[in-house]
Tab-separated table of C-alpha atoms in Angstrom:
chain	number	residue	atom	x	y	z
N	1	UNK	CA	49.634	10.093	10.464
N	2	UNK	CA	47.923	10.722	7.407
N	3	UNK	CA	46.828	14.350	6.999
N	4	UNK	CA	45.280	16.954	4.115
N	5	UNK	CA	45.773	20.272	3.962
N	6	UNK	CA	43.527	21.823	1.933
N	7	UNK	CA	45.307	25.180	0.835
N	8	UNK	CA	48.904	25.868	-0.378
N	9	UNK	CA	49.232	29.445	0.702
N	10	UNK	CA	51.549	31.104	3.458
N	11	UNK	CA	49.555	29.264	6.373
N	12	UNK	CA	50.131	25.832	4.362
N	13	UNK	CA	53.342	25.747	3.179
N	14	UNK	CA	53.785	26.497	7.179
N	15	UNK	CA	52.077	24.217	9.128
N	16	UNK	CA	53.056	21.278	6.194
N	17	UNK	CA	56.549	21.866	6.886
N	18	UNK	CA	55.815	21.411	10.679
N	19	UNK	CA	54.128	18.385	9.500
N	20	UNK	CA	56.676	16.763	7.081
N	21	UNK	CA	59.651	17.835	10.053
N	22	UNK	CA	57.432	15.213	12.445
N	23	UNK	CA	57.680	12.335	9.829
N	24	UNK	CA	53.648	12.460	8.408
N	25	UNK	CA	51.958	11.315	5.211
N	26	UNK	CA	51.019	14.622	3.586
N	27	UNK	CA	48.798	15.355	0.706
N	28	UNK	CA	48.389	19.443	-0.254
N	29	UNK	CA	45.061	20.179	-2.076
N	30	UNK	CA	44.445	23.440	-3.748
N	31	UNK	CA	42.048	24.843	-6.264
N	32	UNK	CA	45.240	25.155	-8.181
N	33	UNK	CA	47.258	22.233	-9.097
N	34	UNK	CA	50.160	24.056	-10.020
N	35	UNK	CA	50.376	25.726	-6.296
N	36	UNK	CA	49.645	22.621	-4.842
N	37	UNK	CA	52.510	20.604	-6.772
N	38	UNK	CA	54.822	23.989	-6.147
N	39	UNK	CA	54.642	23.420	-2.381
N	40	UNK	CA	54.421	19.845	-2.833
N	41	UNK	CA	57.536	19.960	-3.876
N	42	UNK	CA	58.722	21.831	-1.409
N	43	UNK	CA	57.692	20.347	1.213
N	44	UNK	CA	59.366	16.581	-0.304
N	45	UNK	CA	62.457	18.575	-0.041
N	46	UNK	CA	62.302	19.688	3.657
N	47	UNK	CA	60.866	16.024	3.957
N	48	UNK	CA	62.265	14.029	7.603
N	49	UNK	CA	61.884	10.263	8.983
N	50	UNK	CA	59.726	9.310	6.469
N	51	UNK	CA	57.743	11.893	5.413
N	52	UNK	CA	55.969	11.786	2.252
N	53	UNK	CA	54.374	14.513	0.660
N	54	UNK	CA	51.476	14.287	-2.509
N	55	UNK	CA	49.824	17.070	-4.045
N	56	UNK	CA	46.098	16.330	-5.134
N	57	UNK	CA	43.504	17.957	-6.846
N	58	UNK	CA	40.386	19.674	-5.173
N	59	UNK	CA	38.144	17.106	-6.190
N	60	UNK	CA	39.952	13.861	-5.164
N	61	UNK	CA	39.264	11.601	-2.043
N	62	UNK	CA	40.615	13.406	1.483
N	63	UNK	CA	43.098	11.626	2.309
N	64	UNK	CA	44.109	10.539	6.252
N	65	UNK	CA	41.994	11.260	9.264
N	66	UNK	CA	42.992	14.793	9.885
N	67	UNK	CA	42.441	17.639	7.287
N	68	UNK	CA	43.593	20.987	8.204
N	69	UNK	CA	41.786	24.088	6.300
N	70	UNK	CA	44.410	26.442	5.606
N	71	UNK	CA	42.285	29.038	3.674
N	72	UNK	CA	41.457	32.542	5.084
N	73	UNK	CA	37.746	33.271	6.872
N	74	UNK	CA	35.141	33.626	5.296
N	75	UNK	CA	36.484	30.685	2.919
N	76	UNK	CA	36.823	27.907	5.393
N	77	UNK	CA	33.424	28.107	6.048
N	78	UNK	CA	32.353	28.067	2.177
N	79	UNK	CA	34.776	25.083	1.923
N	80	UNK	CA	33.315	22.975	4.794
N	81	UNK	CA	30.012	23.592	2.895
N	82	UNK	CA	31.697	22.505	-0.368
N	83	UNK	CA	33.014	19.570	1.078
N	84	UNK	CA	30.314	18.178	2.917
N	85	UNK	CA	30.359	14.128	3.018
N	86	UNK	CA	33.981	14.163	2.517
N	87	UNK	CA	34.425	15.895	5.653
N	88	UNK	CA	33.003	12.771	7.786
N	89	UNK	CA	34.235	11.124	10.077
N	90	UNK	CA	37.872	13.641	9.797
N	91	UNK	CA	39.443	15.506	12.640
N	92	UNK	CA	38.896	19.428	10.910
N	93	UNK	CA	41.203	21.355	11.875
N	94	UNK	CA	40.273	25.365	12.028
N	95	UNK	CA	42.866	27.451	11.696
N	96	UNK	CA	41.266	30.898	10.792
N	97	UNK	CA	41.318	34.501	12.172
N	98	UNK	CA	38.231	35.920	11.432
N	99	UNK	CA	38.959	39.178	10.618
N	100	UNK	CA	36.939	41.943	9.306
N	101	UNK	CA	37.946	43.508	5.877
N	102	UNK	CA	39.161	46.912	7.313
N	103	UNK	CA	40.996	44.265	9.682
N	104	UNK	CA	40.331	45.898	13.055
N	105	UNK	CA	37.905	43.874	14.593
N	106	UNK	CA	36.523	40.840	14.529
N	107	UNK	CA	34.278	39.767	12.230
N	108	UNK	CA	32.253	36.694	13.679
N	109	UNK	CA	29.319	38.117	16.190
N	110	UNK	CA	30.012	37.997	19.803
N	111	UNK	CA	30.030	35.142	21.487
N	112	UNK	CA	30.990	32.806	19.097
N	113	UNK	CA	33.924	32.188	16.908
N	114	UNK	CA	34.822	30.658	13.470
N	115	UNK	CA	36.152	27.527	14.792
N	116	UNK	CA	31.798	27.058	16.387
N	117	UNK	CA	30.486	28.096	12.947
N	118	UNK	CA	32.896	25.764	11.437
N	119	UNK	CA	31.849	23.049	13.689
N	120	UNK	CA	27.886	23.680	13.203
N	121	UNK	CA	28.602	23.174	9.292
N	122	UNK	CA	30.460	19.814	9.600
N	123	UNK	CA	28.767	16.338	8.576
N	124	UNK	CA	27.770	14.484	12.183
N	125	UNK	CA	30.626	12.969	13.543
N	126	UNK	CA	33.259	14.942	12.018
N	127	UNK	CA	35.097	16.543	14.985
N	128	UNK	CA	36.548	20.149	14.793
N	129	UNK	CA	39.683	21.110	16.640
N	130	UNK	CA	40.915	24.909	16.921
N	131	UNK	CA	44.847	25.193	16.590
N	132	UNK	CA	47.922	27.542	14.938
N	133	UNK	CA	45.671	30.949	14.300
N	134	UNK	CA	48.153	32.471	16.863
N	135	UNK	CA	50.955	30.956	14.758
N	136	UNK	CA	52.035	33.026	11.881
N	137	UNK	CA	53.447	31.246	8.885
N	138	UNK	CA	57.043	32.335	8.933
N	139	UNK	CA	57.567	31.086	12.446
N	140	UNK	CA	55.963	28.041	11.441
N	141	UNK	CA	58.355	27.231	8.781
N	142	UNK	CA	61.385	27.831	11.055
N	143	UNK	CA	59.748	26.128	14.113
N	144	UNK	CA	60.573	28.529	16.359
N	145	UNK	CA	60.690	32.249	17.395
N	146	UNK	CA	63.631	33.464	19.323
N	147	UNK	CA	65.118	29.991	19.582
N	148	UNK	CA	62.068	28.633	21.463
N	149	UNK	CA	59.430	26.528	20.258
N	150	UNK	CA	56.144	27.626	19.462
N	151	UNK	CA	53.160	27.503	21.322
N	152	UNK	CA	49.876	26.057	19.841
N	153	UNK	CA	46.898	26.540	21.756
N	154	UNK	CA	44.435	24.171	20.639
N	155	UNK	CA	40.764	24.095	21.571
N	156	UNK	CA	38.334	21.334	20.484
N	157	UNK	CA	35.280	19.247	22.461
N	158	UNK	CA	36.656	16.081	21.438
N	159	UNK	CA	39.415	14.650	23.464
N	160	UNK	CA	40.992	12.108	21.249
N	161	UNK	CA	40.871	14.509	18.055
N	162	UNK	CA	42.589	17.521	20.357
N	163	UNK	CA	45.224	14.754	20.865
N	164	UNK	CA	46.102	13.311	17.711
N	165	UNK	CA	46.234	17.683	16.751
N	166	UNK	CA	48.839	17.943	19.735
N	167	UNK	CA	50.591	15.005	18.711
N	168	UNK	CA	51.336	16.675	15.105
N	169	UNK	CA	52.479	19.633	16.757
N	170	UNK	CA	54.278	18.308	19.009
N	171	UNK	CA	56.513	15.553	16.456
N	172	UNK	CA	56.606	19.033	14.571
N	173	UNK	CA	58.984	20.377	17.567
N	174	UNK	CA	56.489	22.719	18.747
N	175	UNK	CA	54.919	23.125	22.288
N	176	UNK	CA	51.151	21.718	22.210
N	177	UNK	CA	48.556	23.445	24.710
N	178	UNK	CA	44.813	22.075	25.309
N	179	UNK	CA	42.722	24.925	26.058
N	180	UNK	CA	39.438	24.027	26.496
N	181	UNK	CA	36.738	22.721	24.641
N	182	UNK	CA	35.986	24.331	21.209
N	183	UNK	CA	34.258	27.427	22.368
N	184	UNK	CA	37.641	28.393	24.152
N	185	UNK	CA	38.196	29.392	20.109
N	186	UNK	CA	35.983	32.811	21.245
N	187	UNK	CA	39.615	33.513	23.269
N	188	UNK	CA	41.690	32.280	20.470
N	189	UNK	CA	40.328	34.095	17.629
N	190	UNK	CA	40.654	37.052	19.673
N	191	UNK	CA	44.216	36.676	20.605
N	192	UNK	CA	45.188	35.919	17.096
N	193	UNK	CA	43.101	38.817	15.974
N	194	UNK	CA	45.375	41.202	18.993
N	195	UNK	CA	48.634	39.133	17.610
N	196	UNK	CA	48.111	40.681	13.686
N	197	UNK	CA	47.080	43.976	14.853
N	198	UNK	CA	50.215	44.456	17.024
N	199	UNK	CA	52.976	43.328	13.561
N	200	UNK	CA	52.413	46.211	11.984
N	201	UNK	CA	52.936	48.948	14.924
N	202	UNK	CA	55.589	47.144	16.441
N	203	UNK	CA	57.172	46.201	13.213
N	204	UNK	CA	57.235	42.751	13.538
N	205	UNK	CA	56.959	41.918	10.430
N	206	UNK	CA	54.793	38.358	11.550
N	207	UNK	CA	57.598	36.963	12.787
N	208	UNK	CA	56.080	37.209	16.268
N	209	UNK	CA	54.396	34.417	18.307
N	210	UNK	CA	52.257	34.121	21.276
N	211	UNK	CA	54.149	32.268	24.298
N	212	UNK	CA	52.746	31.102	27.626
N	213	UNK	CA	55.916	31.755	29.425
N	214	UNK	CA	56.834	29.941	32.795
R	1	UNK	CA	54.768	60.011	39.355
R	2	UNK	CA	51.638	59.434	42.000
R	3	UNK	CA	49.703	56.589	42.017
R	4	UNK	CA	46.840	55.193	44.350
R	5	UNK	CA	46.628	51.491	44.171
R	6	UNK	CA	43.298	50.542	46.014
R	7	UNK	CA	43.323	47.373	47.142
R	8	UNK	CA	46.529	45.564	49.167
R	9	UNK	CA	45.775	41.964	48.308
R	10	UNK	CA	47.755	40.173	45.956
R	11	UNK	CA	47.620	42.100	42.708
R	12	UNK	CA	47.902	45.298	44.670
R	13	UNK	CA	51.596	43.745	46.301
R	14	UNK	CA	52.386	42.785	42.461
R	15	UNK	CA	52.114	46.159	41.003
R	16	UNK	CA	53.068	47.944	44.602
R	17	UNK	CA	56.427	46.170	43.996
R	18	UNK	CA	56.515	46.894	40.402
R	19	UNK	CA	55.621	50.656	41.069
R	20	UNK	CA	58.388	51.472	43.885
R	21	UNK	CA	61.122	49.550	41.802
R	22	UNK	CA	60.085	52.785	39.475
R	23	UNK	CA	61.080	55.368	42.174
R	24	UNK	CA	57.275	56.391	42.153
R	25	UNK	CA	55.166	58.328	45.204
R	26	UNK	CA	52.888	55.063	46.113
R	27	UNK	CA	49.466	55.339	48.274
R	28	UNK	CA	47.997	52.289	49.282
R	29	UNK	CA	44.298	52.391	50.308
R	30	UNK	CA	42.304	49.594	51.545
R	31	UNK	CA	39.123	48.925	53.545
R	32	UNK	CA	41.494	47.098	56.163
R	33	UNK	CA	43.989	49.816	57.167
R	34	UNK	CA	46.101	47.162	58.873
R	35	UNK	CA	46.371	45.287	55.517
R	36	UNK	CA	47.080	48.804	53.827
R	37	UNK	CA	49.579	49.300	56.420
R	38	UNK	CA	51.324	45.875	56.205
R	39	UNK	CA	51.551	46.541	52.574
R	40	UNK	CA	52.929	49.797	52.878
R	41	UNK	CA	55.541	48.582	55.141
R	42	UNK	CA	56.444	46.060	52.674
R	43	UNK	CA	56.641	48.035	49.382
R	44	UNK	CA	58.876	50.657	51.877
R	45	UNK	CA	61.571	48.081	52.810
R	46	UNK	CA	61.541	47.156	48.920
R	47	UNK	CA	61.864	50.885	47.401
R	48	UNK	CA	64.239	51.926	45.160
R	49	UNK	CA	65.245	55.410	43.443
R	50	UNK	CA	63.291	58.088	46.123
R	51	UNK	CA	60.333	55.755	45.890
R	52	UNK	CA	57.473	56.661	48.696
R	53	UNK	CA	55.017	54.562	50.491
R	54	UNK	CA	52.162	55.108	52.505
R	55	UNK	CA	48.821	53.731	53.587
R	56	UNK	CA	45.093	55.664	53.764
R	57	UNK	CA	42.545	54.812	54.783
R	58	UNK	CA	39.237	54.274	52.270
R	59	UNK	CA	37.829	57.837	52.895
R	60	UNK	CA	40.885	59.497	52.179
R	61	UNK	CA	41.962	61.833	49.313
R	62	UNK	CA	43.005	60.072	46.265
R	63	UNK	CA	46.693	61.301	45.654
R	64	UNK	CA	47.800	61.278	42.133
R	65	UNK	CA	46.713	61.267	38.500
R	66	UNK	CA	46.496	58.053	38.337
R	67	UNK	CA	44.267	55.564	40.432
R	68	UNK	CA	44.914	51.335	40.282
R	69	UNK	CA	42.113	49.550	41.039
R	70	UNK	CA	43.103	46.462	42.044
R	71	UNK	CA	40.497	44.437	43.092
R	72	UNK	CA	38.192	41.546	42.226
R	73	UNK	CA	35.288	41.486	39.754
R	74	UNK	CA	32.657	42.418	39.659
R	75	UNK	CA	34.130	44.476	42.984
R	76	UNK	CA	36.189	46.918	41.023
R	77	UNK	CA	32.633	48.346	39.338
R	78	UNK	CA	30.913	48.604	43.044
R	79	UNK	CA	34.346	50.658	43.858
R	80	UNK	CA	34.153	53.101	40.664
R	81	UNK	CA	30.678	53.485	41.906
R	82	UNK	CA	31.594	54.583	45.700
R	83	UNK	CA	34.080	56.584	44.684
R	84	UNK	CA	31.918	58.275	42.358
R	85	UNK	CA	33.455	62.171	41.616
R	86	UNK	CA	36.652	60.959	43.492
R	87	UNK	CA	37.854	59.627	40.462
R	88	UNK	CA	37.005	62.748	38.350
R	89	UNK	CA	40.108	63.777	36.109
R	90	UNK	CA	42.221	60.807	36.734
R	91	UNK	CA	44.220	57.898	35.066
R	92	UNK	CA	41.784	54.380	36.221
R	93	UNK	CA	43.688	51.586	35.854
R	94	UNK	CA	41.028	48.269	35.277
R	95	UNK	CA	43.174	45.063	35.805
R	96	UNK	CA	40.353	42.749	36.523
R	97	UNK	CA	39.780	39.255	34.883
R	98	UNK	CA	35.938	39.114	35.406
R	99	UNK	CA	35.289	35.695	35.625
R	100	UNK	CA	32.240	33.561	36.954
R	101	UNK	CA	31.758	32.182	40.244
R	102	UNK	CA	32.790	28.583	38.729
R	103	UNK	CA	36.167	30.286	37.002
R	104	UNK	CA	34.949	28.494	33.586
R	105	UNK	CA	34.179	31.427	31.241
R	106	UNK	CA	34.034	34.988	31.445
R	107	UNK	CA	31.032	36.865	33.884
R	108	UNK	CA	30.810	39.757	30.768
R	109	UNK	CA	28.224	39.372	28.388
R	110	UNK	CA	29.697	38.679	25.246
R	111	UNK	CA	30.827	41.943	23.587
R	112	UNK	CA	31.768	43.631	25.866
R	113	UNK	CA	34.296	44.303	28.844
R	114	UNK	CA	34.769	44.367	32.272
R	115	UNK	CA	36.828	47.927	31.863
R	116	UNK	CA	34.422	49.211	29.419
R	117	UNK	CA	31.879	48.505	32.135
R	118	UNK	CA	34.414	50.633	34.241
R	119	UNK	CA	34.354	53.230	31.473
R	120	UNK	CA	30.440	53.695	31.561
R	121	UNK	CA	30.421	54.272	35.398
R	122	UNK	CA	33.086	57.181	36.018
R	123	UNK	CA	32.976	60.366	35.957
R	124	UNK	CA	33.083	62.029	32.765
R	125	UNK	CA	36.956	63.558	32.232
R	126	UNK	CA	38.262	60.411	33.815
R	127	UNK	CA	40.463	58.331	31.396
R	128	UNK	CA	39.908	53.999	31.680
R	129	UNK	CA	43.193	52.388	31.046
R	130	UNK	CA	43.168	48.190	30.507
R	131	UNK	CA	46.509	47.121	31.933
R	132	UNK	CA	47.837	44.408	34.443
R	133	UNK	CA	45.756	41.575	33.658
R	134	UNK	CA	47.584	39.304	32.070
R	135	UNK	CA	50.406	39.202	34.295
R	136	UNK	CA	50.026	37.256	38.062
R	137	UNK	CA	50.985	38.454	41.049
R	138	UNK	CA	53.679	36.514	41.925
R	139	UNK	CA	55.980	37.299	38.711
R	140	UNK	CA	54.535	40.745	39.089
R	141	UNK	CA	57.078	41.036	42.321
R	142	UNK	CA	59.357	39.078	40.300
R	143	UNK	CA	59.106	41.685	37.774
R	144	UNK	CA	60.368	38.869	35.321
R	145	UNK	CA	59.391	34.973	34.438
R	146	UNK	CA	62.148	32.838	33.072
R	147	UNK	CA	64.738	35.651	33.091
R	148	UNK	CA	62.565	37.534	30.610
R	149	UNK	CA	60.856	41.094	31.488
R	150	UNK	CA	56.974	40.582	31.687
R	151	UNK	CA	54.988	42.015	28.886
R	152	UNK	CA	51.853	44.274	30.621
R	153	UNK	CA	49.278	44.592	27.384
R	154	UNK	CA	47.592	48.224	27.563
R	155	UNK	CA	44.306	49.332	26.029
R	156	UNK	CA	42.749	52.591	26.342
R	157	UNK	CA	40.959	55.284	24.353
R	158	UNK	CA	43.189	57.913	25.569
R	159	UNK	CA	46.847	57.826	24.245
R	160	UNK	CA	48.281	60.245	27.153
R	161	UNK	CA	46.395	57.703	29.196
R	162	UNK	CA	47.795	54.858	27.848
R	163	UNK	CA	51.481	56.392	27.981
R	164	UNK	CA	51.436	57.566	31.816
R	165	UNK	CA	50.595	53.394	32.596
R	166	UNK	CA	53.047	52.609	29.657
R	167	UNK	CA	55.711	54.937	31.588
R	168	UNK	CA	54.889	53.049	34.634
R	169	UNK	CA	55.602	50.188	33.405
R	170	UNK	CA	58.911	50.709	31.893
R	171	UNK	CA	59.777	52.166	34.608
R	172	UNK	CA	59.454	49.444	36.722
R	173	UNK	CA	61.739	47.336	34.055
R	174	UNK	CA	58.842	45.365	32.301
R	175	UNK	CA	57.687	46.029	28.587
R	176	UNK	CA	54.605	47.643	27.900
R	177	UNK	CA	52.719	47.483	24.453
R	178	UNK	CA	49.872	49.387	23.712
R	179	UNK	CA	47.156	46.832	22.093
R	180	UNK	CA	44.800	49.595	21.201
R	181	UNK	CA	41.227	51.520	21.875
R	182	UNK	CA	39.896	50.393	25.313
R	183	UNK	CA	37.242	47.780	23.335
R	184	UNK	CA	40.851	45.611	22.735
R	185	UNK	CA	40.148	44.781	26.576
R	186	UNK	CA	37.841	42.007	25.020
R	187	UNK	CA	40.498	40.306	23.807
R	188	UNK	CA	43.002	41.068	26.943
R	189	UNK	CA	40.634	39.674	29.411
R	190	UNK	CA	39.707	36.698	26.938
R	191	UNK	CA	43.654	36.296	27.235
R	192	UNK	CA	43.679	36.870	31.328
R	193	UNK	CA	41.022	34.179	31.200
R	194	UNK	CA	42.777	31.696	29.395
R	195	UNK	CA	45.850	32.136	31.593
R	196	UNK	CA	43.893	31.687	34.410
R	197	UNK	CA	42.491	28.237	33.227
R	198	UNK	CA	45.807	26.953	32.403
R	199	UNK	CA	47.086	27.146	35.535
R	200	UNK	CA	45.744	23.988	37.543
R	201	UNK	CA	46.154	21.801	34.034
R	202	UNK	CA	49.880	22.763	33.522
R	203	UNK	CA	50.612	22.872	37.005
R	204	UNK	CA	52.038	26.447	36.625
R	205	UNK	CA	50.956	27.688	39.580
R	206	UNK	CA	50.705	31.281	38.740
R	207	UNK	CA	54.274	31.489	37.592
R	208	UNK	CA	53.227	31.957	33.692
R	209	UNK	CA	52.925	34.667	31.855
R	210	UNK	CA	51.819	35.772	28.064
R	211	UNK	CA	54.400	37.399	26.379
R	212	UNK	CA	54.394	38.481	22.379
R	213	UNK	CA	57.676	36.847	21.474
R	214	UNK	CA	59.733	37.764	18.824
């Protein structure tokens, strides 16, 4: 599959190395062209069955049919805004935690989530799919916590577009789990949100995941 | 330590079993005395350590510092409500996923919580603990899913509180973590409710549980 990931920071560089262990055409866009080329590059050299990896500039065409936002909330929704027209017809992929700036509580209103506001921003047709905010980016570059798989809980109200997200994480080696339809993200957010409150008191260190264990 | 569990249906057997593995002085109190008493009997043959069981009726004495209520939604707020200055000065113990009658999204207004709804009706002096409601009963009496200890997710505005149910808890060889303030119970029943809906789609049949790997 062709897919963009817009942002070469920590959550990035992770899920494109999920992405470039499953085989997939990958293009990293950033703001800054030397960031994006730096994980670019990284990423070609982690590369697997085919995977090819391009760094573009914020401006160029989105490439592929799924483009993951890997910037931090508030941004993600700025960005959709930015993008506008270029977003159409894509599978979005939300990944944020909507945290507050004192980062104990959330800061979306109740009863809705980033991953909605994200959605209500989008160009018609342009389908939004919740996944990896309980997936920190350390794990996500190793694939595993513990010597288990991750879990992604994905959320989205399009069938197809939740699939072709589980079908990345899954040739990524990770464990893909439906949800719900997109405003299962309310649930999401808020795990992720308990997930980074709990590092830093039980000294994780973010190289904790969230595992439905059976 | 004593501890009331009212209620002897399913989550009361899970944390029954749980609570005598810990050597603790158990009541069990239901409207039914001949379910209170088949529970008892059970929990007795399963003690361990100078563990004690015994049934009472739903007018007796609450024994112990700390009360379990282990019933159903929105049941568990009609109880506090009965038991009105019964409760005064002890440990409460909300497990309750408070889901609506069709099981596909929370009963709670956005917000807000079924055990800070539990909070608001007790007596002042008495102490809500979130705890319990993330785990099912089944691997509750299993104490364990997959060879792994269960993780039981405690909130609570009271850290003596939150460390007599934490004590409980290790005691009865699973791992507690305290999540935070009692408003974190947003986010733990958001999580109880998304366990809940996963069941019937991954076929887990109650065997699951949410654990924080690491």
């Amino acid at each position: 599959m062709q897919v963009t990931v817009i942002g070469a920071g920590n959550m990035g560089r992770g899920i494109g190395h999920r992405l470039v262990a499953g085989g997939h055409e990958v293009t990293i866009v950033d703001r800054d062209p030397q960031e994006a080329g730096r994980l670019a590059k990284e990423l070609r050299a982690a590369a697997h069955g085919g995977a090819t990896v391009e760094a573009a500039g914020p401006n160029s065409e989105l490439r592929g049919e799924v483009v993951v936002l890997a910037v931090y909330y508030p941004g993600a929704l700025e960005l959709v805004r930015e993008l506008g027209d270029r977003l159409a017809g894509k599978v979005v992929v939300d990944i944020s935690n909507p945290l507050n700036q004192t980062f104990d509580a959330l800061a979306t209103p109740p009863g809705t989530s980033a991953a909605e506001e994200v959605a209500a921003s989008v160009p018609t047709g342009t389908r939004v799919v919740k996944a990896f905010n309980t997936t920190f980016s350390g794990t996500l570059v190793e694939g595993q916590v513990a010597g288990q798989p991750l879990d992604v809980l994905i959320a989205g109200d399009d069938k197809e577009a939740k699939e072709m997200v589980a079908q990345l994480v899954r040739d990524g080696d990770l464990r893909a789990i439906g949800v719900g339809p997109l405003e299962r993200a309310r649930e999401l957010e808020g795990l992720g949100f308990l997930g980074i409150t709990l590092q830093q008191p039980l000294r994780l260190n973010f190289q904790s995941t969230w595992k439905l264990a059976s």
